[in-house]
Backbone as ProteinMPNN parsed JSONL, in Angstrom:
{"seq_chain_A": "XXXXXXXXXXXXXXXXXXXXXXXXXXXXXXXXXXXXXXXXXXXXXXXXXXXXXXXXXXXXXXXXXXXXXXXXXXXXXXXXXXXXXXXXXXXXXXXXXXXXXXXXXXXXXXXXXXXXXXXXXXXXXXXXXXXXXXXXXXXXXXXXXXXXXXXXXXXXXXXXXXXXXXXXXXXXXXXXXXXXXXXXXXXXXXXXXXXXXXXXXXXXXXXXXXXXXXXX", "coords_chain_A": {"N_chain_A": [[-0.613, 1.461, -9.308], [0.055, -1.332, -8.793], [2.502, -1.417, -10.662], [4.629, 0.058, -8.891], [4.298, -1.971, -6.695], [4.818, -4.352, -7.431], [7.504, -4.073, -8.577], [8.874, -3.593, -6.478], [8.942, -5.379, -5.089], [10.062, -7.805, -6.571], [12.91, -6.636, -6.201], [13.551, -7.699, -3.969], [13.495, -10.929, -4.438], [13.99, -13.004, -7.403], [10.305, -14.001, -8.67], [7.408, -16.037, -9.256], [4.383, -16.203, -10.588], [2.479, -16.775, -8.827], [3.33, -16.697, -6.388], [4.216, -13.965, -6.62], [1.341, -12.916, -6.363], [0.529, -13.801, -4.097], [2.356, -12.655, -2.329], [1.56, -10.01, -2.461], [-0.622, -10.134, -1.44], [-0.333, -10.453, 1.289], [1.199, -8.248, 1.594], [0.387, -5.742, 1.186], [-2.44, -5.567, 2.137], [-5.303, -4.093, 3.854], [-5.751, -3.354, 1.099], [-6.095, -5.604, -0.495], [-7.983, -6.719, -1.547], [-8.53, -6.069, -4.038], [-6.173, -7.556, -5.698], [-5.585, -9.728, -8.448], [-5.357, -12.374, -10.69], [-6.445, -11.751, -12.854], [-5.727, -8.807, -13.011], [-3.337, -8.881, -12.453], [-1.667, -10.693, -14.432], [-1.657, -8.835, -16.822], [-0.296, -6.753, -15.887], [2.086, -7.445, -15.289], [2.737, -8.425, -17.798], [3.106, -5.831, -19.031], [5.015, -4.524, -17.842], [7.077, -6.299, -18.465], [7.28, -5.613, -21.26], [8.132, -3.237, -21.365], [10.359, -3.111, -20.546], [11.338, -3.74, -18.333], [10.899, -5.485, -16.255], [11.687, -9.161, -16.609], [11.718, -12.425, -18.148], [12.99, -15.162, -16.408], [13.009, -18.152, -16.055], [11.434, -21.25, -15.917], [9.674, -23.203, -14.061], [8.494, -26.111, -12.804], [4.537, -26.445, -12.295], [2.459, -26.814, -9.244], [-0.834, -28.059, -9.516], [-2.371, -26.228, -7.757], [-1.176, -23.709, -7.931], [-2.138, -23.149, -10.507], [-3.828, -20.562, -12.349], [-7.409, -20.028, -12.442], [-8.956, -21.429, -15.297], [-6.84, -22.128, -16.934], [-4.434, -23.919, -18.694], [-1.655, -24.115, -18.775], [0.914, -25.7, -17.599], [3.082, -24.805, -16.39], [5.835, -22.645, -14.597], [6.339, -19.272, -14.997], [9.058, -17.822, -14.324], [9.473, -14.294, -13.051], [12.223, -11.842, -12.819], [13.636, -8.554, -11.967], [14.639, -6.112, -13.92], [17.999, -3.787, -14.204], [16.678, -1.847, -15.532], [14.406, -2.016, -13.957], [14.897, -1.562, -11.673], [15.795, 1.44, -12.113], [13.246, 2.375, -12.374], [12.116, 1.756, -10.343], [12.776, 3.066, -8.195], [12.148, 6.039, -9.144], [9.503, 5.914, -8.796], [8.965, 5.126, -6.014], [9.889, 7.652, -4.901], [8.393, 9.254, -5.885], [5.947, 11.856, -5.024], [2.411, 13.359, -4.413], [-1.267, 13.9, -5.222], [-2.101, 11.541, -5.468], [-0.636, 9.714, -4.193], [-1.781, 10.079, -1.29], [-4.205, 8.959, -1.722], [-6.448, 6.686, -0.507], [-5.85, 3.872, -2.097], [-3.373, 3.946, -3.388], [-1.442, 5.621, -1.184], [-1.465, 3.099, 0.529], [0.212, 1.11, -0.867], [2.477, 2.948, -1.039], [3.178, 3.292, 1.528], [4.017, 0.52, 2.059], [6.09, 0.08, 1.492], [7.3, 1.525, 2.57], [9.98, 1.252, 3.862], [12.226, 1.441, 2.297], [12.113, 4.058, 1.29], [13.38, 7.722, 1.402], [13.319, 9.868, 4.395], [12.508, 12.187, 3.553], [10.84, 12.197, 1.566], [9.081, 10.401, 3.03], [8.115, 11.991, 5.285], [6.575, 13.857, 3.56], [4.418, 12.774, 1.948], [3.135, 11.509, 4.586], [2.267, 13.948, 5.404], [0.691, 14.942, 3.553], [-1.135, 12.994, 3.499], [-2.714, 12.915, 5.993], [-3.737, 15.218, 5.487], [-5.459, 14.942, 3.664], [-7.274, 12.558, 4.548], [-8.294, 14.433, 7.245], [-9.494, 16.31, 5.534], [-11.72, 14.649, 4.921], [-12.492, 13.873, 7.222], [-14.071, 16.222, 7.973], [-15.396, 16.394, 6.505], [-17.209, 14.26, 6.922], [-17.962, 15.222, 9.815], [-19.757, 17.551, 8.474], [-21.787, 16.788, 7.524], [-23.149, 14.601, 9.484], [-23.631, 16.8, 11.442], [-25.697, 18.293, 9.984], [-26.93, 16.475, 8.596], [-28.08, 14.763, 9.819], [-30.387, 14.724, 11.343], [-31.717, 13.52, 9.286], [-31.141, 11.227, 8.615], [-31.36, 7.384, 8.496], [-31.268, 5.422, 10.839], [-29.316, 3.75, 11.061], [-27.701, 4.255, 8.179], [-26.865, 6.918, 9.896], [-25.422, 4.986, 11.894], [-23.063, 4.111, 10.368], [-21.804, 6.307, 8.86], [-20.829, 7.906, 11.377], [-19.427, 5.368, 12.66], [-17.349, 6.227, 10.104], [-16.312, 8.605, 10.493], [-15.146, 7.925, 13.275], [-13.057, 5.995, 12.235], [-12.435, 8.058, 10.972], [-10.809, 9.795, 12.706], [-9.191, 8.105, 13.748], [-7.158, 7.56, 12.084], [-6.022, 9.626, 11.89], [-4.982, 10.609, 14.658], [-3.092, 8.428, 14.797], [-1.568, 8.722, 12.34], [-0.574, 11.277, 12.751], [1.4, 10.487, 15.299], [3.141, 8.924, 13.595], [4.094, 11.046, 12.342], [5.217, 12.701, 13.73], [7.531, 10.929, 14.648], [8.785, 10.805, 12.702], [9.964, 12.909, 12.102], [11.424, 13.534, 14.786], [13.363, 11.676, 14.562], [12.775, 9.08, 16.018], [12.147, 5.543, 16.54], [9.416, 4.053, 15.052], [6.218, 3.481, 17.463], [4.872, 0.693, 17.58], [6.975, -1.234, 16.223], [10.072, -3.152, 16.664], [13.053, -1.804, 18.711], [16.309, -1.833, 16.812], [15.809, -3.368, 15.047], [15.799, -2.155, 12.465], [18.649, -0.24, 10.905], [18.943, 3.367, 11.44], [19.786, 5.003, 9.446], [19.669, 7.236, 6.188], [17.019, 6.63, 3.746], [15.688, 4.618, 5.052], [12.843, 2.832, 6.948], [12.866, 3.392, 9.781], [12.374, 0.855, 11.754], [9.637, 1.06, 10.503], [6.687, -0.97, 10.792], [5.43, -2.509, 8.073], [3.223, -3.704, 7.618], [1.278, -2.412, 8.791], [-1.19, -0.861, 8.793], [-4.454, 1.463, 8.938], [-7.578, 0.555, 7.672], [-9.477, 2.171, 5.173], [-11.544, 4.332, 6.092], [-15.405, 3.018, 6.825], [-14.223, 0.603, 6.404], [-13.696, -2.625, 7.736], [-10.701, -3.764, 9.713], [-9.454, -6.827, 9.394]], "CA_chain_A": [[-0.253, 0.716, -7.936], [1.024, -2.498, -9.241], [3.903, -1.03, -10.665], [5.536, 0.215, -7.588], [4.428, -3.138, -5.363], [5.735, -5.42, -8.208], [9.088, -3.894, -9.147], [9.358, -3.744, -5.103], [9.055, -7.373, -4.159], [11.028, -8.37, -7.405], [13.86, -6.669, -6.06], [13.648, -8.574, -3.211], [13.739, -11.982, -5.344], [12.645, -13.335, -8.29], [8.917, -15.038, -8.361], [6.475, -16.57, -10.146], [2.805, -14.758, -10.607], [1.219, -17.227, -7.642], [4.127, -16.273, -5.596], [3.937, -12.607, -6.282], [0.419, -12.801, -5.835], [0.704, -14.317, -2.274], [3.271, -11.614, -1.531], [0.877, -8.67, -2.83], [-1.65, -9.987, -0.9], [0.086, -10.24, 2.233], [2.288, -7.018, 1.968], [-0.846, -4.948, 1.017], [-3.34, -5.94, 3.313], [-6.258, -3.788, 3.544], [-6.651, -3.256, -0.637], [-5.275, -6.899, -1.295], [-9.148, -7.801, -2.727], [-8.177, -5.707, -5.492], [-4.953, -8.467, -6.55], [-6.243, -10.917, -8.973], [-4.61, -12.749, -11.299], [-7.079, -10.815, -14.184], [-5.105, -7.655, -12.825], [-1.734, -9.477, -12.431], [-1.248, -10.701, -15.651], [-1.511, -7.669, -18.011], [0.956, -6.114, -15.611], [3.405, -7.936, -15.692], [3.167, -7.857, -19.34], [3.24, -3.996, -19.24], [6.325, -4.314, -17.235], [8.131, -6.797, -19.761], [7.292, -4.987, -22.191], [8.527, -1.667, -20.875], [11.404, -3.491, -20.192], [11.229, -3.306, -16.277], [11.218, -6.923, -15.782], [12.184, -9.8, -17.677], [11.361, -13.852, -17.672], [14.361, -15.795, -15.924], [13.119, -19.464, -15.764], [9.885, -21.78, -16.079], [9.429, -24.583, -13.224], [7.027, -27.123, -13.229], [3.434, -25.835, -11.11], [1.285, -27.839, -8.742], [-2.681, -27.553, -9.427], [-3.255, -25.161, -6.98], [-0.572, -22.738, -8.363], [-2.064, -22.633, -11.993], [-4.65, -19.874, -12.389], [-8.527, -21.181, -13.358], [-8.798, -21.399, -16.917], [-5.449, -21.94, -18.369], [-3.714, -25.539, -19.153], [-0.355, -23.829, -18.405], [1.623, -26.667, -16.544], [4.926, -24.805, -16.256], [5.215, -21.573, -13.872], [7.547, -18.257, -15.453], [9.961, -17.023, -13.075], [9.855, -13.402, -13.26], [13.506, -11.003, -12.482], [14.053, -7.125, -12.394], [15.894, -5.682, -14.802], [18.678, -2.466, -13.849], [15.922, -0.165, -15.724], [13.167, -1.635, -13.729], [15.264, -0.727, -10.656], [15.793, 2.78, -11.709], [12.038, 2.744, -12.346], [11.186, 1.633, -8.82], [13.483, 4.226, -7.306], [11.445, 6.676, -9.321], [8.026, 5.53, -8.588], [9.046, 5.373, -4.773], [10.223, 8.946, -4.841], [6.777, 10.362, -6.523], [4.739, 12.163, -4.209], [1.33, 13.671, -4.963], [-2.375, 13.554, -4.152], [-2.582, 9.785, -6.086], [0.193, 9.019, -2.567], [-2.703, 10.155, -0.363], [-5.808, 8.294, -1.529], [-6.263, 5.341, 0.266], [-4.879, 2.631, -2.585], [-1.888, 4.939, -3.346], [-0.975, 5.317, 0.141], [-0.915, 2.089, 1.008], [1.101, 0.927, -1.793], [4.001, 3.595, -0.597], [3.538, 2.797, 2.978], [4.524, -0.35, 2.36], [7.782, 0.32, 0.75], [8.461, 3.336, 3.406], [11.662, 1.153, 4.409], [12.999, 1.772, 0.943], [11.785, 5.296, 1.108], [13.765, 8.79, 2.179], [12.709, 10.253, 5.326], [12.034, 13.689, 3.498], [9.466, 11.48, 1.396], [7.697, 9.856, 3.963], [7.403, 13.022, 5.987], [5.865, 14.268, 2.501], [3.322, 11.319, 1.83], [2.914, 11.201, 5.318], [1.259, 14.923, 6.021], [-0.747, 14.603, 2.867], [-2.697, 12.044, 3.863], [-3.259, 13.695, 6.97], [-4.349, 16.614, 4.929], [-6.427, 14.251, 2.602], [-8.223, 12.294, 6.376], [-8.49, 15.499, 7.926], [-10.514, 16.772, 4.58], [-12.324, 13.607, 4.792], [-13.35, 13.349, 8.468], [-14.544, 17.57, 8.455], [-16.994, 16.132, 5.643], [-18.511, 13.34, 7.831], [-18.751, 16.267, 10.486], [-20.531, 18.749, 8.266], [-22.885, 15.489, 7.314], [-23.613, 14.539, 10.457], [-24.502, 17.728, 11.425], [-26.553, 19.066, 9.38], [-28.241, 15.98, 7.778], [-28.307, 13.855, 10.866], [-31.814, 14.046, 11.63], [-32.965, 13.248, 7.819], [-31.009, 9.67, 8.197], [-31.951, 6.491, 8.899], [-30.25, 4.777, 12.239], [-28.24, 2.316, 10.361], [-27.118, 5.019, 7.712], [-26.161, 7.932, 10.648], [-24.09, 4.622, 12.862], [-22.463, 4.048, 9.34], [-21.56, 7.818, 9.398], [-20.425, 7.922, 12.54], [-18.243, 4.669, 12.159], [-16.487, 6.383, 9.341], [-15.491, 9.655, 11.327], [-14.507, 7.413, 13.775], [-12.05, 5.601, 11.439], [-11.015, 8.972, 10.198], [-10.226, 9.839, 13.683], [-8.315, 7.299, 14.468], [-6.028, 7.609, 11.477], [-5.529, 11.313, 11.968], [-3.859, 10.335, 15.151], [-1.836, 7.87, 14.043], [-0.392, 9.952, 10.842], [0.011, 12.551, 13.586], [2.502, 9.87, 16.181], [4.302, 8.41, 12.532], [4.912, 11.867, 11.791], [6.418, 12.885, 15.054], [8.283, 9.785, 14.819], [9.633, 10.998, 11.614], [10.447, 14.41, 12.374], [12.245, 13.573, 15.867], [14.241, 10.433, 14.257], [11.916, 7.845, 16.813], [11.526, 4.691, 15.982], [7.633, 3.924, 15.968], [6.22, 2.464, 18.71], [5.138, -0.556, 17.109], [8.45, -1.719, 16.002], [11.246, -3.867, 17.559], [13.843, -1.447, 18.44], [17.308, -2.227, 16.326], [15.579, -3.992, 13.345], [15.974, -1.127, 10.934], [19.24, 0.942, 10.975], [18.426, 4.785, 10.996], [20.083, 5.538, 8.157], [18.518, 7.663, 4.968], [16.225, 5.497, 2.827], [15.099, 3.243, 5.706], [11.571, 3.311, 7.849], [13.652, 3.012, 10.901], [11.845, 0.142, 11.733], [8.223, 0.737, 10.719], [5.931, -1.643, 10.591], [5.244, -2.183, 6.624], [1.63, -4.449, 7.134], [0.53, -1.27, 10.68], [-2.031, 0.093, 7.549], [-5.511, 0.642, 8.593], [-8.896, 0.649, 6.636], [-10.046, 3.176, 4.977], [-13.122, 4.769, 6.711], [-16.233, 2.591, 6.535], [-13.987, -0.848, 6.183], [-13.154, -3.366, 9.557], [-10.04, -4.13, 9.717], [-9.505, -7.778, 9.372]], "C_chain_A": [[0.301, -0.245, -7.887], [1.466, -2.284, -9.4], [4.726, -0.867, -9.618], [5.479, -1.424, -7.301], [5.211, -4.222, -6.184], [7.132, -5.562, -8.21], [9.656, -4.23, -7.784], [9.531, -4.671, -4.711], [10.114, -7.487, -5.311], [12.32, -7.709, -7.405], [14.238, -7.33, -5.045], [14.561, -10.007, -3.497], [12.757, -12.017, -6.434], [11.181, -14.184, -8.533], [8.336, -15.245, -9.489], [5.53, -15.662, -9.798], [2.075, -15.542, -9.487], [2.345, -17.028, -6.616], [4.024, -14.717, -5.387], [2.151, -11.945, -5.736], [0.246, -13.267, -4.295], [1.558, -13.329, -1.931], [2.141, -10.109, -1.647], [-0.19, -8.466, -1.654], [-1.55, -9.942, 0.847], [0.774, -8.834, 2.555], [0.783, -5.681, 2.056], [-1.829, -4.628, 1.857], [-4.306, -5.121, 3.136], [-7.022, -3.38, 1.776], [-6.177, -4.59, -0.991], [-7.06, -7.934, -2.178], [-8.624, -6.866, -3.799], [-7.434, -6.375, -6.714], [-6.23, -9.557, -7.171], [-5.136, -11.291, -9.963], [-5.304, -11.595, -12.618], [-6.458, -9.024, -14.285], [-3.351, -8.28, -12.906], [-0.838, -9.496, -13.204], [-0.747, -9.738, -16.373], [-0.377, -6.819, -17.16], [1.915, -6.265, -15.737], [3.688, -8.171, -16.845], [3.559, -6.727, -20.012], [4.571, -3.95, -18.846], [7.352, -5.04, -18.145], [8.34, -5.733, -20.772], [7.767, -3.216, -22.365], [9.938, -2.081, -21.089], [12.584, -3.62, -18.478], [11.709, -4.582, -15.748], [11.423, -7.931, -16.614], [11.739, -11.672, -16.799], [12.725, -14.57, -16.986], [14.187, -17.28, -16.151], [11.694, -19.845, -15.778], [10.326, -22.719, -15.191], [8.271, -25.311, -13.398], [6.231, -25.931, -11.814], [2.773, -26.76, -10.664], [-0.082, -27.375, -9.218], [-2.838, -26.473, -9.063], [-2.461, -23.676, -7.577], [-1.254, -22.152, -10.036], [-3.587, -22.028, -11.605], [-6.137, -20.591, -13.12], [-8.753, -20.608, -14.433], [-8.255, -21.454, -17.682], [-5.116, -23.53, -17.872], [-2.313, -25.383, -19.015], [0.027, -24.733, -17.77], [2.992, -26.338, -15.879], [4.563, -22.835, -15.392], [6.495, -19.987, -14.449], [8.154, -17.649, -13.992], [9.775, -15.281, -13.493], [10.885, -12.344, -12.17], [12.824, -9.365, -12.761], [14.582, -6.926, -12.89], [16.623, -4.46, -14.071], [17.416, -1.625, -13.861], [14.422, -0.316, -15.173], [13.675, -1.061, -12.239], [15.082, 0.709, -10.641], [14.467, 3.112, -11.804], [11.075, 2.897, -11.479], [11.909, 3.359, -8.201], [12.742, 5.508, -7.801], [10.233, 7.192, -9.302], [7.738, 6.009, -6.942], [9.366, 7.015, -3.976], [9.103, 9.814, -4.958], [6.393, 10.778, -4.988], [3.272, 13.744, -4.751], [0.117, 13.661, -4.713], [-2.819, 12.341, -4.732], [-2.082, 9.183, -4.474], [-0.966, 9.195, -1.729], [-3.691, 9.802, -0.116], [-5.166, 7.192, -0.742], [-5.541, 3.973, -0.428], [-3.051, 2.829, -2.491], [-0.95, 4.94, -2.301], [-0.499, 4.038, 1.258], [0.202, 1.677, 0.384], [2.542, 1.54, -1.182], [4.333, 3.254, 0.345], [4.081, 1.175, 3.482], [5.751, -0.745, 2.316], [8.434, 1.494, 1.42], [9.856, 2.875, 3.927], [13.009, 1.442, 3.295], [13.075, 3.305, 0.381], [12.564, 6.718, 2.194], [13.03, 9.332, 3.044], [12.231, 11.773, 4.741], [10.642, 13.023, 2.542], [8.221, 11.133, 1.803], [7.068, 10.852, 4.981], [6.441, 13.639, 5.068], [4.059, 13.499, 2.367], [2.426, 11.449, 3.108], [1.487, 12.463, 6.036], [0.165, 15.266, 4.983], [-1.592, 13.777, 2.49], [-3.229, 12.272, 4.786], [-4.209, 15.093, 6.314], [-5.558, 15.842, 4.364], [-7.854, 13.571, 3.945], [-8.86, 13.232, 6.524], [-10.17, 15.779, 6.767], [-11.984, 15.895, 4.78], [-13.421, 13.388, 5.838], [-14.058, 15.507, 8.737], [-15.754, 17.201, 7.62], [-17.974, 15.725, 6.327], [-18.548, 14.096, 8.907], [-19.967, 16.777, 9.814], [-22.162, 17.598, 7.923], [-24.209, 15.009, 8.779], [-24.43, 16.045, 11.316], [-25.373, 18.901, 11.118], [-27.762, 18.029, 8.607], [-28.706, 14.735, 8.932], [-29.691, 13.711, 11.423], [-32.843, 13.889, 10.483], [-32.649, 11.521, 7.473], [-31.198, 8.878, 8.969], [-31.022, 6.024, 10.017], [-29.008, 4.044, 11.673], [-27.3, 3.593, 9.311], [-26.189, 6.107, 8.484], [-25.229, 6.72, 11.428], [-23.053, 4.471, 11.9], [-21.431, 5.448, 9.305], [-20.423, 7.716, 10.388], [-19.042, 6.457, 12.788], [-16.688, 4.99, 11.194], [-15.926, 7.62, 9.878], [-14.678, 8.713, 12.638], [-13.083, 6.719, 13.365], [-11.099, 6.892, 11.151], [-10.251, 9.336, 11.278], [-8.568, 9.253, 14.304], [-6.961, 7.405, 13.509], [-5.198, 8.757, 11.556], [-4.423, 10.938, 13.738], [-2.642, 9.289, 14.96], [-0.964, 7.866, 12.778], [0.028, 10.752, 12.058], [1.553, 11.928, 14.499], [3.247, 9.519, 15.014], [5.201, 9.663, 12.395], [5.881, 12.752, 12.664], [7.108, 12.193, 15.327], [9.382, 10.422, 13.705], [10.686, 12.528, 11.975], [11.844, 14.372, 13.479], [13.184, 11.723, 15.751], [14.102, 9.088, 15.519], [12.022, 6.307, 15.703], [10.284, 4.501, 15.983], [7.779, 2.993, 16.526], [6.051, 1.066, 18.386], [5.873, -1.503, 16.986], [9.577, -2.252, 17.134], [12.413, -2.881, 17.356], [15.133, -2.22, 17.986], [16.801, -2.964, 15.155], [15.656, -3.753, 12.284], [16.898, -0.455, 11.221], [18.702, 2.352, 10.795], [19.349, 5.131, 10.374], [19.457, 5.958, 6.861], [18.159, 6.661, 4.202], [15.456, 4.274, 3.872], [13.945, 3.865, 6.48], [11.528, 3.624, 9.015], [12.367, 2.041, 11.798], [10.362, 0.202, 11.766], [7.852, 0.067, 10.006], [5.292, -1.79, 8.911], [3.392, -2.491, 6.244], [0.756, -3.257, 8.096], [-0.434, -0.39, 8.85], [-3.656, 0.418, 7.841], [-6.758, 1.025, 7.866], [-9.464, 1.749, 6.627], [-11.367, 2.953, 5.772], [-13.553, 3.917, 6.191], [-15.753, 0.979, 5.957], [-13.393, -0.992, 7.191], [-11.786, -3.704, 8.963], [-9.653, -6.085, 9.645], [-8.642, -8.753, 10.395]], "O_chain_A": [[1.158, -0.358, -7.01], [2.178, -2.451, -8.41], [5.596, -1.717, -9.432], [6.44, -2.129, -7.61], [6.116, -4.885, -5.678], [7.83, -6.552, -7.99], [10.652, -4.946, -7.681], [10.392, -4.869, -3.854], [11.241, -7.208, -4.903], [13.042, -7.958, -8.37], [15.422, -7.667, -5.088], [15.698, -10.272, -3.107], [11.62, -11.578, -6.608], [11.415, -15.392, -8.512], [8.653, -14.747, -10.569], [5.614, -14.689, -9.049], [1.014, -15.034, -9.127], [1.844, -17.465, -5.58], [3.803, -14.212, -4.287], [1.856, -10.967, -5.048], [-0.433, -12.578, -3.534], [1.366, -13.11, -0.735], [2.133, -9.283, -0.734], [-0.569, -7.438, -1.092], [-2.45, -9.511, 1.568], [0.851, -8.406, 3.706], [0.468, -4.968, 3.009], [-2.037, -3.485, 2.265], [-4.543, -5.157, 1.929], [-8.183, -3.211, 1.402], [-5.76, -4.583, -2.149], [-7.246, -8.956, -2.838], [-8.145, -7.61, -4.655], [-7.598, -6.207, -7.923], [-7.269, -9.99, -6.672], [-4.114, -10.611, -10.057], [-4.597, -10.754, -13.174], [-6.636, -8.234, -15.212], [-2.431, -7.798, -13.566], [0.253, -8.926, -13.196], [0.459, -9.674, -16.613], [0.449, -6.206, -17.836], [2.739, -5.485, -16.215], [4.882, -8.176, -17.146], [4.115, -6.575, -21.1], [5.335, -3.295, -19.555], [8.363, -4.456, -18.537], [9.386, -5.134, -21.021], [7.687, -2.38, -23.265], [10.662, -1.387, -21.803], [13.709, -3.594, -17.978], [12.667, -4.75, -14.993], [11.313, -7.495, -17.76], [11.563, -12.016, -15.63], [13.695, -14.035, -17.524], [15.238, -17.834, -16.472], [10.807, -18.998, -15.676], [11.44, -23.178, -15.444], [7.276, -25.053, -14.075], [6.709, -25.171, -10.972], [2.383, -27.634, -11.437], [-0.296, -26.163, -9.249], [-3.372, -25.621, -9.774], [-3.119, -22.638, -7.652], [-0.964, -21.091, -10.59], [-4.388, -22.607, -10.872], [-6.117, -21.415, -14.034], [-8.763, -19.385, -14.575], [-8.495, -21.139, -18.847], [-5.526, -24.101, -16.862], [-1.634, -26.405, -19.109], [-0.785, -24.787, -16.845], [3.743, -27.033, -15.194], [3.586, -22.099, -15.528], [7.62, -20.065, -13.956], [7.654, -17.19, -12.965], [10.097, -15.16, -14.675], [10.534, -12.065, -11.023], [11.873, -9.058, -13.48], [15.636, -7.517, -12.658], [15.895, -3.964, -13.211], [16.992, -0.941, -12.93], [13.482, 0.435, -15.429], [12.991, -0.219, -11.656], [14.514, 1.318, -9.735], [14.236, 4.226, -11.332], [10.003, 3.5, -11.432], [11.371, 4.432, -7.928], [12.601, 6.292, -6.862], [9.833, 8.319, -9.594], [6.873, 6.786, -6.537], [9.114, 7.362, -2.822], [8.882, 10.844, -4.321], [6.554, 10.068, -3.995], [3.486, 14.813, -5.321], [0.055, 13.293, -3.54], [-3.991, 12.038, -4.507], [-2.771, 8.478, -3.737], [-1.254, 8.081, -1.292], [-4.304, 9.928, 0.944], [-4.011, 6.884, -0.445], [-4.876, 3.164, 0.22], [-2.082, 2.293, -1.951], [0.156, 4.405, -2.382], [0.279, 3.957, 2.209], [1.263, 1.828, 0.99], [3.514, 0.837, -0.903], [5.488, 2.866, 0.523], [4.396, 0.736, 4.588], [6.347, -1.643, 2.91], [9.44, 2.159, 1.173], [10.727, 3.648, 4.327], [14.221, 1.585, 3.451], [13.755, 3.726, -0.554], [12.393, 6.774, 3.412], [11.859, 9.42, 2.675], [11.592, 12.494, 5.507], [9.503, 13.379, 2.846], [7.056, 11.289, 1.437], [5.937, 10.746, 5.457], [5.401, 14.022, 5.604], [2.934, 13.86, 2.712], [1.203, 11.504, 2.977], [0.456, 12.257, 6.677], [-0.942, 15.724, 5.268], [-2.444, 13.716, 1.604], [-4.413, 11.934, 4.786], [-5.169, 15.69, 6.801], [-6.676, 16.234, 4.698], [-8.983, 14.029, 4.12], [-10.01, 13.237, 6.085], [-11.355, 15.569, 7.026], [-13.103, 16.408, 4.784], [-14.581, 12.994, 5.715], [-14.442, 15.823, 9.863], [-16.897, 17.567, 7.895], [-19.091, 16.212, 6.505], [-19.572, 13.688, 9.454], [-21.079, 16.588, 10.308], [-23.336, 17.873, 8.167], [-25.429, 15.072, 8.929], [-25.611, 16.132, 11.651], [-25.654, 19.958, 11.683], [-28.882, 18.334, 8.195], [-29.628, 13.943, 8.736], [-30.078, 12.653, 11.918], [-34.068, 14.002, 10.472], [-33.245, 10.758, 6.712], [-31.272, 9.196, 10.155], [-29.859, 6.414, 9.919], [-27.862, 3.98, 12.118], [-26.17, 3.844, 9.73], [-25.051, 6.34, 8.076], [-24.135, 7.187, 11.747], [-21.939, 4.664, 12.388], [-20.304, 5.396, 9.798], [-19.254, 7.462, 10.101], [-17.873, 6.731, 13.058], [-15.567, 4.491, 11.296], [-14.722, 7.657, 9.627], [-13.493, 8.985, 12.825], [-12.092, 6.869, 14.08], [-9.875, 7.002, 11.085], [-9.033, 9.298, 11.107], [-7.545, 9.646, 14.866], [-5.841, 7.352, 14.017], [-3.988, 8.845, 11.346], [-3.2, 11.084, 13.735], [-1.437, 9.535, 15.01], [-0.001, 7.195, 12.409], [1.245, 10.779, 12.242], [2.598, 12.579, 14.482], [4.416, 9.815, 15.264], [6.431, 9.673, 12.337], [6.941, 13.306, 12.374], [7.672, 12.46, 16.388], [10.597, 10.484, 13.895], [11.885, 12.805, 12.002], [12.933, 14.903, 13.258], [13.465, 10.928, 16.647], [15.02, 8.339, 15.853], [11.97, 6.195, 14.478], [9.781, 4.792, 17.068], [8.592, 2.069, 16.526], [6.873, 0.237, 18.779], [5.635, -2.593, 17.507], [9.798, -1.75, 18.236], [12.921, -2.828, 16.236], [15.3, -3.278, 18.594], [17.603, -3.118, 14.233], [15.639, -4.48, 11.291], [16.489, 0.388, 12.02], [17.911, 2.465, 9.859], [20.001, 5.903, 11.078], [18.704, 5.135, 6.339], [18.976, 5.773, 3.958], [14.825, 3.29, 3.485], [13.896, 5.073, 6.709], [10.508, 4.082, 9.529], [11.508, 2.648, 12.438], [9.725, -0.346, 12.666], [8.194, 0.034, 8.824], [4.522, -0.863, 8.658], [2.624, -2.037, 5.395], [-0.473, -3.307, 8.038], [-0.009, 0.511, 8.127], [-4.396, -0.238, 7.108], [-6.702, 2.178, 7.437], [-9.912, 2.351, 7.602], [-12.013, 1.935, 6.023], [-12.946, 3.473, 5.216], [-16.499, 0.251, 5.302], [-12.695, -0.138, 7.737], [-11.721, -3.921, 7.753], [-9.901, -6.249, 10.84], [-8.749, -9.977, 10.319]]}, "name": "protein", "num_of_chains": 1, "seq": "XXXXXXXXXXXXXXXXXXXXXXXXXXXXXXXXXXXXXXXXXXXXXXXXXXXXXXXXXXXXXXXXXXXXXXXXXXXXXXXXXXXXXXXXXXXXXXXXXXXXXXXXXXXXXXXXXXXXXXXXXXXXXXXXXXXXXXXXXXXXXXXXXXXXXXXXXXXXXXXXXXXXXXXXXXXXXXXXXXXXXXXXXXXXXXXXXXXXXXXXXXXXXXXXXXXXXXXX"}
């Protein structure tokens, strides 16, 4: 998950760790709680070892930009390599069960503007099937066990079902837009050209929260 996101961000411009964490937090929205320096820096080291990113320079850091429990007074700037760009292209084209789950879908959706239309459709349709399965499971729970659930548990199940139904409607609208070549309704017409590999104005941060979570 982080590998795709970090490589995608570094294609935009070189960044140091603090900038990367801020951009990841802003871009990934509903799954931003999983982003921490404890998960970011090991991923950066792994990407460096693989030759997909490299250190560009070191610049002075302000006090607020230094991760807790560290004494380093500089900040390393990371940039993507040619091999990293190839790796990003490989990752962005992948589809499969992991791209339909909450976290995987969120990261891929954030980079839909760099994904070809056929891949976007496969991911959207796979995500719809996944959410429909979740929705049917919740309906089954409510129909079979509602009388055994306390009022708060029952309300939580209903909230999850409502979230699933909203997301299915949202996904169906996106799928219809992709198939017809229309720009998604939430975007500004003309902001993204209608060319292969663009998301046709897709808002990168319009990702509904997983069922059971409330959008901030």
